[in-house]
Amino acid sequence: MSIQCLVGQILLSYSFLVYTLFCIIPSFFAPTMRFSLASPLFLLGLFTINLIHTADAQIGICYGMMGNNLPPANEVINLYKANNIKRMRLYDPNQAALNALRNSGIELILGVPNSDLQTLATNSDNARQWVQRNVLNFWPSVKIKYIAVGNEVSPVGGSSWLAQYVLPATQNIYQAIRAQGLHDQIKVSTAIDMTLIGNSFPPSKGSFRNDVRSYLDPFIGYLVYAGAPLLVNVYPYFSHVGNPRDISLPYALFTSPGVMVQDGPNGYQNLFDAMLDSVHAALDNTGIGWVNVVVSESGWPSDGGAATSYDNARIYLDNLIRHVGKGTPRRPWATETYIFAMFDENQKSPELEKHFGVFYPNKQKKYPFGFGGERNGEIVNGDFNATISLKSDM
């Protein structure tokens, strides 16, 4: 038996045990049980890192449709292909987009809208029908890589009533996928935002908020069992404008001249890495098990608010595209990352939400760089601009 197969069998056994304890028998959520079971799994996860393909990540772009002047789906998919954009996030199973994606070679994050969570959570037949209609009817000509069950649902705040449905909806979708033998090809997860992080400075001390742990811990247990990544929306823009005194614009734009935050052996020259590693640390510090992170959204608006400008957006996005192949200090391998968004969407609000596009609705590029990770000259420097989570030393 090969070492890969042996490690895979061990991981599967531990993953099933962790899932049983954390998702099926909540009473086992005692710290002593957590650490005794999770520590071997965490070590095995680290041991198998070398078995994971770590070639440079391809950048994806989120395809939002909240505009009344956007091109039809078939033209959008052709625009992805013409610009070597090999990954897409779609927020709902739009049938025109799914049909246009057939045989395109584009890998897809397929979204389950928040409005569908309750019906999918409370009736497994609904989940099977959803999978048949939106996955099996298109697979394998559409390369669905992830299913994102809900977006930015939180047990605190305006979407709190939906939180109870996220895990059962995810499990029902997962079981429908598993019944078709596709659970190794299509991973089922959810997308969270950074508001669920309680402490993010320094990054190694990252932790989830105490009031969301009862929501997140069982979901993390599921992710360990299913071998699925956590999808996280990471926006240095909002952290900078929320705390411009401590978070400088160069630190947010990848243009700081040197290390701005020293965290033990790890030095941070940009806010994106610091934010992302605070999520990695928060996951690790639960003790539940090793979970990979996919950045399911990141972007910078070109207008409509503080620190918004064409140049700031261009600098951030260009540097992001070229940076993510290097990984972070805590996870020094390529980070799969999706830019928000493909187009400026004129039906979004508030105003700055209308200006995240990397293309104009007429299909013209807003910025001069490409999207395949290629280099386009030197990193552009940013200037200070007085316009939540992480501090730099500047």
C-alpha positions as a LaTeX table, in Angstrom:
\begin{tabular}{lrrr}
\hline
Residue & $x$ (\AA) & $y$ (\AA) & $z$ (\AA) \\
\hline
Met1 & 0.00 & 0.00 & 0.00 \\
Ser2 & 1.35 & 3.45 & $-0.92$ \\
Ile3 & 1.99 & 6.05 & 1.78 \\
Gln4 & $-0.66$ & 8.27 & 0.14 \\
Cys5 & $-3.29$ & 5.56 & 0.45 \\
Leu6 & $-2.29$ & 4.76 & 4.02 \\
Val7 & $-2.46$ & 8.40 & 5.09 \\
Gly8 & $-5.76$ & 8.80 & 3.27 \\
Gln9 & $-7.29$ & 5.87 & 5.15 \\
Ile10 & $-6.06$ & 7.17 & 8.50 \\
Leu11 & $-7.39$ & 10.66 & 7.76 \\
Leu12 & $-10.77$ & 9.28 & 6.74 \\
Ser13 & $-11.06$ & 7.29 & 9.96 \\
Tyr14 & $-10.19$ & 10.24 & 12.15 \\
Ser15 & $-12.40$ & 12.57 & 10.10 \\
Phe16 & $-15.41$ & 10.33 & 10.55 \\
Leu17 & $-14.80$ & 10.14 & 14.28 \\
Val18 & $-14.45$ & 13.94 & 14.57 \\
Tyr19 & $-17.62$ & 14.49 & 12.57 \\
Thr20 & $-19.55$ & 12.03 & 14.74 \\
Leu21 & $-18.41$ & 13.70 & 17.93 \\
Phe22 & $-18.85$ & 17.32 & 16.83 \\
Cys23 & $-21.91$ & 17.16 & 14.61 \\
Ile24 & $-23.94$ & 14.18 & 15.77 \\
Ile25 & $-23.21$ & 14.05 & 19.48 \\
Pro26 & $-22.92$ & 17.67 & 20.66 \\
Ser27 & $-22.52$ & 16.57 & 24.26 \\
Phe28 & $-19.02$ & 15.42 & 23.41 \\
Phe29 & $-17.96$ & 19.03 & 22.81 \\
Ala30 & $-15.80$ & 19.06 & 25.94 \\
Pro31 & $-12.29$ & 20.53 & 25.70 \\
Thr32 & $-10.64$ & 17.33 & 26.83 \\
Met33 & $-12.33$ & 15.30 & 24.13 \\
Arg34 & $-11.67$ & 17.97 & 21.49 \\
Phe35 & $-7.93$ & 18.10 & 21.99 \\
Ser36 & $-7.43$ & 14.38 & 22.40 \\
Leu37 & $-9.10$ & 13.70 & 19.06 \\
Ala38 & $-8.25$ & 16.79 & 17.06 \\
Ser39 & $-4.52$ & 16.89 & 17.75 \\
Pro40 & $-3.71$ & 13.69 & 15.78 \\
Leu41 & $-5.92$ & 14.90 & 12.92 \\
Phe42 & $-4.21$ & 18.30 & 12.89 \\
Leu43 & $-0.78$ & 16.66 & 12.78 \\
Leu44 & $-1.88$ & 14.33 & 10.00 \\
Gly45 & $-3.19$ & 17.33 & 8.08 \\
Leu46 & 0.19 & 19.00 & 8.35 \\
Phe47 & 1.97 & 15.77 & 7.40 \\
Thr48 & $-0.04$ & 15.43 & 4.21 \\
Ile49 & 0.54 & 19.01 & 3.05 \\
Asn50 & 3.35 & 17.75 & 0.83 \\
Leu51 & 0.85 & 15.48 & $-0.92$ \\
Ile52 & $-1.28$ & 18.46 & $-1.94$ \\
His53 & $-0.68$ & 20.02 & $-5.32$ \\
Thr54 & 0.53 & 23.57 & $-4.65$ \\
Ala55 & 1.00 & 25.07 & $-8.09$ \\
Asp56 & 0.25 & 28.77 & $-8.47$ \\
Ala57 & $-3.40$ & 29.48 & $-7.84$ \\
Gln58 & $-5.55$ & 30.60 & $-10.72$ \\
Ile59 & $-7.52$ & 33.71 & $-9.93$ \\
Gly60 & $-11.28$ & 33.45 & $-10.16$ \\
Ile61 & $-13.80$ & 36.26 & $-10.50$ \\
Cys62 & $-17.27$ & 36.46 & $-8.95$ \\
Tyr63 & $-20.06$ & 36.85 & $-11.49$ \\
Gly64 & $-22.72$ & 39.01 & $-9.87$ \\
Met65 & $-25.85$ & 39.90 & $-11.78$ \\
Met66 & $-27.34$ & 42.87 & $-9.91$ \\
Gly67 & $-27.32$ & 45.20 & $-12.87$ \\
Asn68 & $-29.84$ & 46.07 & $-15.57$ \\
Asn69 & $-27.20$ & 46.75 & $-18.20$ \\
Leu70 & $-25.11$ & 43.58 & $-18.08$ \\
Pro71 & $-24.34$ & 41.42 & $-21.14$ \\
Pro72 & $-26.10$ & 38.08 & $-21.58$ \\
Ala73 & $-24.58$ & 35.04 & $-19.87$ \\
Asn74 & $-23.11$ & 33.48 & $-23.01$ \\
Glu75 & $-21.18$ & 36.69 & $-23.74$ \\
Val76 & $-19.97$ & 36.81 & $-20.14$ \\
Ile77 & $-18.60$ & 33.27 & $-20.31$ \\
Asn78 & $-16.86$ & 34.14 & $-23.58$ \\
Leu79 & $-15.35$ & 37.17 & $-21.81$ \\
Tyr80 & $-14.00$ & 34.89 & $-19.06$ \\
Lys81 & $-12.44$ & 32.61 & $-21.65$ \\
Ala82 & $-10.98$ & 35.44 & $-23.71$ \\
Asn83 & $-9.27$ & 36.82 & $-20.61$ \\
Asn84 & $-7.94$ & 33.49 & $-19.33$ \\
Ile85 & $-10.17$ & 33.60 & $-16.23$ \\
Lys86 & $-10.42$ & 29.96 & $-15.27$ \\
Arg87 & $-12.55$ & 30.14 & $-12.15$ \\
Met88 & $-15.94$ & 31.70 & $-11.41$ \\
Arg89 & $-18.19$ & 32.20 & $-8.43$ \\
Leu90 & $-21.90$ & 32.21 & $-9.22$ \\
Tyr91 & $-24.23$ & 33.29 & $-6.40$ \\
Asp92 & $-27.26$ & 31.29 & $-7.49$ \\
Pro93 & $-27.90$ & 28.50 & $-10.00$ \\
Asn94 & $-28.77$ & 30.82 & $-12.88$ \\
Gln95 & $-29.76$ & 28.43 & $-15.65$ \\
Ala96 & $-28.57$ & 30.64 & $-18.51$ \\
Ala97 & $-25.14$ & 30.94 & $-16.92$ \\
Leu98 & $-24.91$ & 27.22 & $-16.20$ \\
Asn99 & $-25.85$ & 26.37 & $-19.77$ \\
Ala100 & $-23.30$ & 28.85 & $-21.10$ \\
Leu101 & $-20.62$ & 27.27 & $-18.88$ \\
Arg102 & $-20.98$ & 23.86 & $-20.54$ \\
Asn103 & $-17.62$ & 22.65 & $-21.91$ \\
Ser104 & $-15.99$ & 25.99 & $-21.09$ \\
Gly105 & $-13.38$ & 24.45 & $-18.78$ \\
Ile106 & $-14.15$ & 27.12 & $-16.15$ \\
Glu107 & $-14.19$ & 25.83 & $-12.57$ \\
Leu108 & $-17.20$ & 26.98 & $-10.60$ \\
Ile109 & $-18.26$ & 27.88 & $-7.08$ \\
Leu110 & $-22.03$ & 27.37 & $-7.31$ \\
Gly111 & $-24.02$ & 29.29 & $-4.74$ \\
Val112 & $-27.11$ & 28.29 & $-2.82$ \\
Pro113 & $-28.94$ & 31.56 & $-2.08$ \\
Asn114 & $-29.73$ & 32.37 & 1.54 \\
Ser115 & $-33.40$ & 32.36 & 0.60 \\
Asp116 & $-33.19$ & 28.60 & $-0.12$ \\
Leu117 & $-31.52$ & 27.57 & 3.14 \\
Gln118 & $-34.66$ & 26.81 & 5.16 \\
Thr119 & $-36.31$ & 24.59 & 2.57 \\
Leu120 & $-33.09$ & 22.67 & 1.92 \\
Ala121 & $-32.41$ & 22.22 & 5.63 \\
Thr122 & $-35.84$ & 20.94 & 6.58 \\
Asn123 & $-36.44$ & 18.53 & 3.69 \\
Ser124 & $-33.74$ & 16.26 & 2.29 \\
Asp125 & $-35.89$ & 15.57 & $-0.78$ \\
Asn126 & $-35.70$ & 19.27 & $-1.61$ \\
Ala127 & $-31.92$ & 19.04 & $-1.40$ \\
Arg128 & $-31.85$ & 16.02 & $-3.71$ \\
Gln129 & $-34.05$ & 17.84 & $-6.19$ \\
Trp130 & $-31.84$ & 20.94 & $-5.97$ \\
Val131 & $-28.77$ & 18.86 & $-6.71$ \\
Gln132 & $-30.49$ & 17.08 & $-9.60$ \\
Arg133 & $-31.72$ & 20.34 & $-11.15$ \\
Asn134 & $-28.60$ & 22.47 & $-10.66$ \\
Val135 & $-25.70$ & 20.02 & $-10.45$ \\
Leu136 & $-26.42$ & 16.66 & $-12.07$ \\
Asn137 & $-28.20$ & 18.22 & $-15.05$ \\
Phe138 & $-24.95$ & 20.04 & $-15.88$ \\
Trp139 & $-22.18$ & 17.78 & $-14.55$ \\
Pro140 & $-19.57$ & 17.04 & $-15.84$ \\
Ser141 & $-19.77$ & 19.49 & $-18.74$ \\
Val142 & $-19.87$ & 22.24 & $-16.10$ \\
Lys143 & $-16.89$ & 21.88 & $-13.77$ \\
Ile144 & $-18.57$ & 22.52 & $-10.43$ \\
Lys145 & $-15.80$ & 22.52 & $-7.81$ \\
Tyr146 & $-17.57$ & 23.87 & $-4.74$ \\
Ile147 & $-21.13$ & 24.47 & $-3.64$ \\
Ala148 & $-21.43$ & 27.47 & $-1.31$ \\
Val149 & $-24.49$ & 26.90 & 0.86 \\
Gly150 & $-25.37$ & 30.43 & 1.90 \\
Asn151 & $-23.28$ & 33.58 & 1.93 \\
Glu152 & $-22.21$ & 35.57 & 5.02 \\
Val153 & $-24.85$ & 34.12 & 7.32 \\
Ser154 & $-24.12$ & 34.97 & 10.96 \\
Pro155 & $-25.84$ & 33.91 & 14.19 \\
Val156 & $-25.65$ & 37.53 & 15.32 \\
Gly157 & $-27.09$ & 40.41 & 13.32 \\
Gly158 & $-29.68$ & 40.66 & 10.59 \\
Ser159 & $-29.29$ & 37.14 & 9.19 \\
Ser160 & $-29.26$ & 35.42 & 12.59 \\
Trp161 & $-32.55$ & 33.58 & 11.99 \\
Leu162 & $-30.94$ & 31.79 & 9.03 \\
Ala163 & $-27.95$ & 30.46 & 10.98 \\
Gln164 & $-29.86$ & 27.42 & 12.27 \\
Tyr165 & $-30.34$ & 26.21 & 8.69 \\
Val166 & $-26.80$ & 26.49 & 7.33 \\
Leu167 & $-25.35$ & 23.23 & 8.66 \\
Pro168 & $-28.39$ & 20.99 & 8.01 \\
Ala169 & $-28.79$ & 22.47 & 4.50 \\
Thr170 & $-25.09$ & 21.85 & 3.85 \\
Gln171 & $-25.34$ & 18.29 & 5.16 \\
Asn172 & $-28.39$ & 17.56 & 3.00 \\
Ile173 & $-26.68$ & 18.90 & $-0.11$ \\
Tyr174 & $-23.53$ & 16.95 & 0.79 \\
Gln175 & $-25.49$ & 13.71 & 1.21 \\
Ala176 & $-27.18$ & 14.24 & $-2.15$ \\
Ile177 & $-23.77$ & 14.78 & $-3.74$ \\
Arg178 & $-22.31$ & 11.79 & $-1.91$ \\
Ala179 & $-25.15$ & 9.56 & $-3.07$ \\
Gln180 & $-23.95$ & 10.20 & $-6.63$ \\
Gly181 & $-20.33$ & 9.42 & $-5.74$ \\
Leu182 & $-19.26$ & 13.01 & $-6.43$ \\
His183 & $-18.21$ & 14.08 & $-2.92$ \\
Asp184 & $-14.51$ & 13.91 & $-3.78$ \\
Gln185 & $-14.96$ & 16.11 & $-6.86$ \\
Ile186 & $-17.53$ & 18.60 & $-5.52$ \\
Lys187 & $-16.95$ & 20.02 & $-2.04$ \\
Val188 & $-19.86$ & 21.54 & $-0.12$ \\
Ser189 & $-19.21$ & 24.46 & 2.23 \\
Thr190 & $-20.45$ & 27.95 & 3.12 \\
Ala191 & $-18.98$ & 31.45 & 2.81 \\
Ile192 & $-18.37$ & 33.58 & 5.91 \\
Asp193 & $-17.11$ & 37.12 & 6.38 \\
Met194 & $-14.55$ & 38.57 & 8.77 \\
Thr195 & $-17.15$ & 39.78 & 11.27 \\
Leu196 & $-17.10$ & 36.28 & 12.78 \\
Ile197 & $-13.49$ & 36.81 & 13.86 \\
Gly198 & $-13.32$ & 38.08 & 17.44 \\
Asn199 & $-9.58$ & 38.62 & 17.73 \\
Ser200 & $-7.31$ & 39.14 & 14.74 \\
Phe201 & $-4.22$ & 40.84 & 16.14 \\
Pro202 & $-1.65$ & 39.49 & 16.12 \\
Pro203 & $-2.65$ & 36.98 & 13.43 \\
Ser204 & $-1.35$ & 33.98 & 15.40 \\
Lys205 & $-3.86$ & 34.81 & 18.15 \\
Gly206 & $-6.77$ & 34.79 & 15.73 \\
Ser207 & $-9.98$ & 33.44 & 17.20 \\
Phe208 & $-13.67$ & 33.34 & 16.41 \\
Arg209 & $-16.12$ & 35.39 & 18.46 \\
Asn210 & $-17.41$ & 33.56 & 21.52 \\
Asp211 & $-21.00$ & 34.24 & 20.47 \\
Val212 & $-20.56$ & 32.44 & 17.13 \\
Arg213 & $-18.69$ & 29.35 & 18.33 \\
Ser214 & $-21.85$ & 27.28 & 18.85 \\
Tyr215 & $-22.68$ & 28.02 & 15.20 \\
Leu216 & $-19.21$ & 27.56 & 13.73 \\
Asp217 & $-17.74$ & 24.66 & 15.70 \\
Pro218 & $-20.18$ & 22.01 & 14.41 \\
Phe219 & $-19.71$ & 23.38 & 10.89 \\
Ile220 & $-15.93$ & 23.11 & 11.20 \\
Gly221 & $-16.41$ & 19.53 & 12.37 \\
Tyr222 & $-18.41$ & 18.86 & 9.22 \\
Leu223 & $-15.68$ & 20.45 & 7.05 \\
Val224 & $-13.04$ & 18.20 & 8.62 \\
Tyr225 & $-15.19$ & 15.14 & 7.97 \\
Ala226 & $-16.01$ & 16.13 & 4.38 \\
Gly227 & $-12.52$ & 17.36 & 3.50 \\
Ala228 & $-14.02$ & 20.65 & 2.36 \\
Pro229 & $-12.51$ & 24.14 & 2.65 \\
Leu230 & $-14.05$ & 27.08 & 4.46 \\
Leu231 & $-14.93$ & 29.89 & 2.05 \\
Val232 & $-14.04$ & 33.31 & 3.46 \\
Asn233 & $-14.70$ & 36.80 & 2.09 \\
Val234 & $-11.62$ & 38.93 & 2.87 \\
Tyr235 & $-11.71$ & 42.70 & 2.31 \\
Pro236 & $-8.71$ & 44.77 & 3.49 \\
Tyr237 & $-10.60$ & 47.78 & 2.12 \\
Phe238 & $-13.24$ & 47.66 & 4.86 \\
Ser239 & $-10.66$ & 47.08 & 7.60 \\
His240 & $-8.68$ & 50.11 & 6.40 \\
Val241 & $-11.63$ & 52.50 & 6.17 \\
Gly242 & $-12.89$ & 51.27 & 9.54 \\
Asn243 & $-9.60$ & 52.07 & 11.26 \\
Pro244 & $-7.40$ & 54.34 & 9.09 \\
Arg245 & $-5.38$ & 55.52 & 12.08 \\
Asp246 & $-3.91$ & 52.08 & 12.78 \\
Ile247 & $-4.25$ & 50.47 & 9.34 \\
Ser248 & $-2.37$ & 52.44 & 6.72 \\
Leu249 & $-3.33$ & 52.53 & 3.08 \\
Pro250 & 0.00 & 51.09 & 1.87 \\
Tyr251 & $-0.43$ & 48.14 & 4.26 \\
Ala252 & $-3.89$ & 47.51 & 2.79 \\
Leu253 & $-2.73$ & 47.93 & $-0.83$ \\
Phe254 & 0.29 & 45.57 & $-0.64$ \\
Thr255 & 2.65 & 48.54 & $-1.06$ \\
Ser256 & 4.29 & 48.83 & 2.35 \\
Pro257 & 8.09 & 48.99 & 1.87 \\
Gly258 & 8.81 & 46.42 & 4.58 \\
Val259 & 7.38 & 44.27 & 7.35 \\
Met260 & 4.72 & 46.20 & 9.27 \\
Val261 & 3.66 & 43.55 & 11.80 \\
Gln262 & 6.07 & 41.05 & 13.34 \\
Asp263 & 4.24 & 38.10 & 14.85 \\
Gly264 & 6.79 & 35.68 & 16.26 \\
Pro265 & 8.67 & 34.20 & 13.29 \\
Asn266 & 6.17 & 35.60 & 10.80 \\
Gly267 & 6.45 & 39.08 & 9.32 \\
Tyr268 & 3.49 & 40.76 & 7.65 \\
Gln269 & 3.97 & 43.30 & 4.89 \\
Asn270 & 0.32 & 43.44 & 3.84 \\
Leu271 & $-3.09$ & 43.35 & 5.50 \\
Phe272 & $-4.51$ & 40.62 & 3.26 \\
Asp273 & $-2.03$ & 38.06 & 4.61 \\
Ala274 & $-2.59$ & 39.19 & 8.18 \\
Met275 & $-6.37$ & 38.91 & 7.87 \\
Leu276 & $-6.20$ & 35.54 & 6.15 \\
Asp277 & $-3.75$ & 34.13 & 8.68 \\
Ser278 & $-5.99$ & 35.29 & 11.52 \\
Val279 & $-8.67$ & 33.03 & 9.98 \\
His280 & $-6.17$ & 30.17 & 9.66 \\
Ala281 & $-5.21$ & 30.65 & 13.31 \\
Ala282 & $-8.85$ & 30.86 & 14.41 \\
Leu283 & $-9.54$ & 27.53 & 12.73 \\
Asp284 & $-6.41$ & 25.94 & 14.16 \\
Asn285 & $-7.09$ & 27.32 & 17.61 \\
Thr286 & $-10.48$ & 25.62 & 17.83 \\
Gly287 & $-8.59$ & 22.33 & 18.05 \\
Ile288 & $-11.22$ & 20.62 & 15.90 \\
Gly289 & $-9.02$ & 19.77 & 12.92 \\
Trp290 & $-7.20$ & 21.10 & 9.90 \\
Val291 & $-9.34$ & 23.03 & 7.39 \\
Asn292 & $-8.17$ & 24.73 & 4.23 \\
Val293 & $-9.40$ & 28.24 & 3.37 \\
Val294 & $-10.49$ & 29.54 & $-0.02$ \\
Val295 & $-10.82$ & 33.31 & $-0.41$ \\
Ser296 & $-14.26$ & 33.45 & $-1.98$ \\
Glu297 & $-14.31$ & 37.26 & $-2.34$ \\
Ser298 & $-11.80$ & 40.10 & $-2.24$ \\
Gly299 & $-11.82$ & 43.43 & $-4.00$ \\
Trp300 & $-11.54$ & 47.20 & $-3.81$ \\
Pro301 & $-14.14$ & 49.71 & $-5.07$ \\
Ser302 & $-13.05$ & 52.34 & $-7.57$ \\
Asp303 & $-15.59$ & 54.98 & $-6.45$ \\
Gly304 & $-18.36$ & 55.74 & $-3.99$ \\
Gly305 & $-16.65$ & 55.96 & $-0.61$ \\
Ala306 & $-13.60$ & 56.72 & 1.51 \\
Ala307 & $-10.29$ & 55.59 & $-0.01$ \\
Thr308 & $-12.03$ & 54.65 & $-3.25$ \\
Ser309 & $-10.32$ & 55.62 & $-6.46$ \\
Tyr310 & $-9.43$ & 54.07 & $-9.77$ \\
Asp311 & $-5.75$ & 53.96 & $-8.80$ \\
Asn312 & $-6.33$ & 52.40 & $-5.38$ \\
Ala313 & $-8.52$ & 49.69 & $-6.88$ \\
Arg314 & $-6.04$ & 49.06 & $-9.71$ \\
Ile315 & $-3.11$ & 48.81 & $-7.31$ \\
Tyr316 & $-4.90$ & 46.49 & $-4.90$ \\
Leu317 & $-6.23$ & 44.12 & $-7.52$ \\
Asp318 & $-3.01$ & 43.96 & $-9.54$ \\
Asn319 & $-0.98$ & 43.20 & $-6.43$ \\
Leu320 & $-3.54$ & 40.70 & $-5.14$ \\
Ile321 & $-3.48$ & 38.74 & $-8.39$ \\
Arg322 & 0.28 & 38.48 & $-8.32$ \\
His323 & 0.55 & 37.82 & $-4.59$ \\
Val324 & $-1.82$ & 34.95 & $-3.90$ \\
Gly325 & 0.40 & 32.37 & $-5.61$ \\
Lys326 & 2.90 & 32.88 & $-2.78$ \\
Gly327 & 0.52 & 32.10 & 0.05 \\
Thr328 & 0.74 & 33.61 & 3.52 \\
Pro329 & 3.39 & 33.35 & 6.26 \\
Arg330 & 1.26 & 30.75 & 8.07 \\
Arg331 & 0.24 & 28.89 & 4.89 \\
Pro332 & 3.11 & 29.39 & 2.40 \\
Trp333 & 1.42 & 27.87 & $-0.63$ \\
Ala334 & $-0.92$ & 29.22 & $-3.27$ \\
Thr335 & $-4.23$ & 30.63 & $-2.05$ \\
Glu336 & $-7.23$ & 30.06 & $-4.28$ \\
Thr337 & $-8.80$ & 33.51 & $-4.53$ \\
Tyr338 & $-11.86$ & 35.01 & $-6.21$ \\
Ile339 & $-12.01$ & 38.71 & $-7.07$ \\
Phe340 & $-15.23$ & 40.56 & $-6.45$ \\
Ala341 & $-16.58$ & 41.28 & $-9.01$ \\
Met342 & $-16.76$ & 40.80 & $-12.77$ \\
Phe343 & $-18.86$ & 43.93 & $-13.47$ \\
Asp344 & $-19.92$ & 47.16 & $-11.89$ \\
Glu345 & $-23.51$ & 46.37 & $-10.80$ \\
Asn346 & $-25.76$ & 49.43 & $-10.91$ \\
Gln347 & $-28.59$ & 47.92 & $-8.85$ \\
Lys348 & $-26.53$ & 47.38 & $-5.72$ \\
Ser349 & $-26.40$ & 49.69 & $-2.72$ \\
Pro350 & $-24.87$ & 51.65 & $-1.08$ \\
Glu351 & $-23.07$ & 53.58 & $-3.80$ \\
Leu352 & $-19.61$ & 52.05 & $-3.35$ \\
Glu353 & $-21.09$ & 48.56 & $-3.91$ \\
Lys354 & $-21.73$ & 49.61 & $-7.50$ \\
His355 & $-18.00$ & 50.03 & $-8.24$ \\
Phe356 & $-16.24$ & 46.73 & $-7.54$ \\
Gly357 & $-16.18$ & 45.53 & $-11.16$ \\
Val358 & $-13.03$ & 44.68 & $-13.07$ \\
Phe359 & $-14.97$ & 45.08 & $-16.31$ \\
Tyr360 & $-17.47$ & 47.69 & $-17.36$ \\
Pro361 & $-20.92$ & 46.42 & $-18.41$ \\
Asn362 & $-19.90$ & 47.06 & $-22.05$ \\
Lys363 & $-17.30$ & 44.27 & $-21.55$ \\
Gln364 & $-14.34$ & 46.65 & $-21.65$ \\
Lys365 & $-11.60$ & 46.09 & $-19.08$ \\
Lys366 & $-11.59$ & 48.67 & $-16.31$ \\
Tyr367 & $-7.93$ & 47.95 & $-15.50$ \\
Pro368 & $-4.96$ & 47.15 & $-17.74$ \\
Phe369 & $-3.68$ & 44.01 & $-16.02$ \\
Gly370 & $-4.49$ & 40.39 & $-16.76$ \\
Phe371 & $-6.06$ & 37.76 & $-14.54$ \\
Gly372 & $-3.89$ & 34.68 & $-14.95$ \\
Gly373 & $-1.26$ & 35.56 & $-12.35$ \\
Glu374 & 1.18 & 36.98 & $-14.88$ \\
Arg375 & 3.48 & 39.81 & $-13.91$ \\
Asn376 & 2.84 & 43.25 & $-15.34$ \\
Gly377 & 5.82 & 45.31 & $-14.25$ \\
Glu378 & 6.72 & 46.53 & $-10.81$ \\
Ile379 & 4.36 & 46.72 & $-7.84$ \\
Val380 & 2.86 & 50.18 & $-7.75$ \\
Asn381 & 3.33 & 52.21 & $-4.57$ \\
Gly382 & 0.39 & 53.74 & $-2.74$ \\
Asp383 & 0.18 & 56.87 & $-0.64$ \\
Phe384 & $-1.33$ & 57.43 & 2.78 \\
Asn385 & $-4.99$ & 58.22 & 2.80 \\
Ala386 & $-6.97$ & 59.06 & 5.92 \\
Thr387 & $-9.72$ & 56.98 & 5.16 \\
Ile388 & $-11.70$ & 46.78 & 12.06 \\
Ser389 & $-9.63$ & 44.38 & 12.54 \\
Leu390 & $-5.87$ & 44.41 & 12.19 \\
Lys391 & $-3.29$ & 47.03 & 13.08 \\
Ser392 & $-0.01$ & 47.79 & 11.38 \\
Asp393 & 2.90 & 49.41 & 13.17 \\
Met394 & 2.76 & 52.41 & 10.83 \\
\hline
\end{tabular}
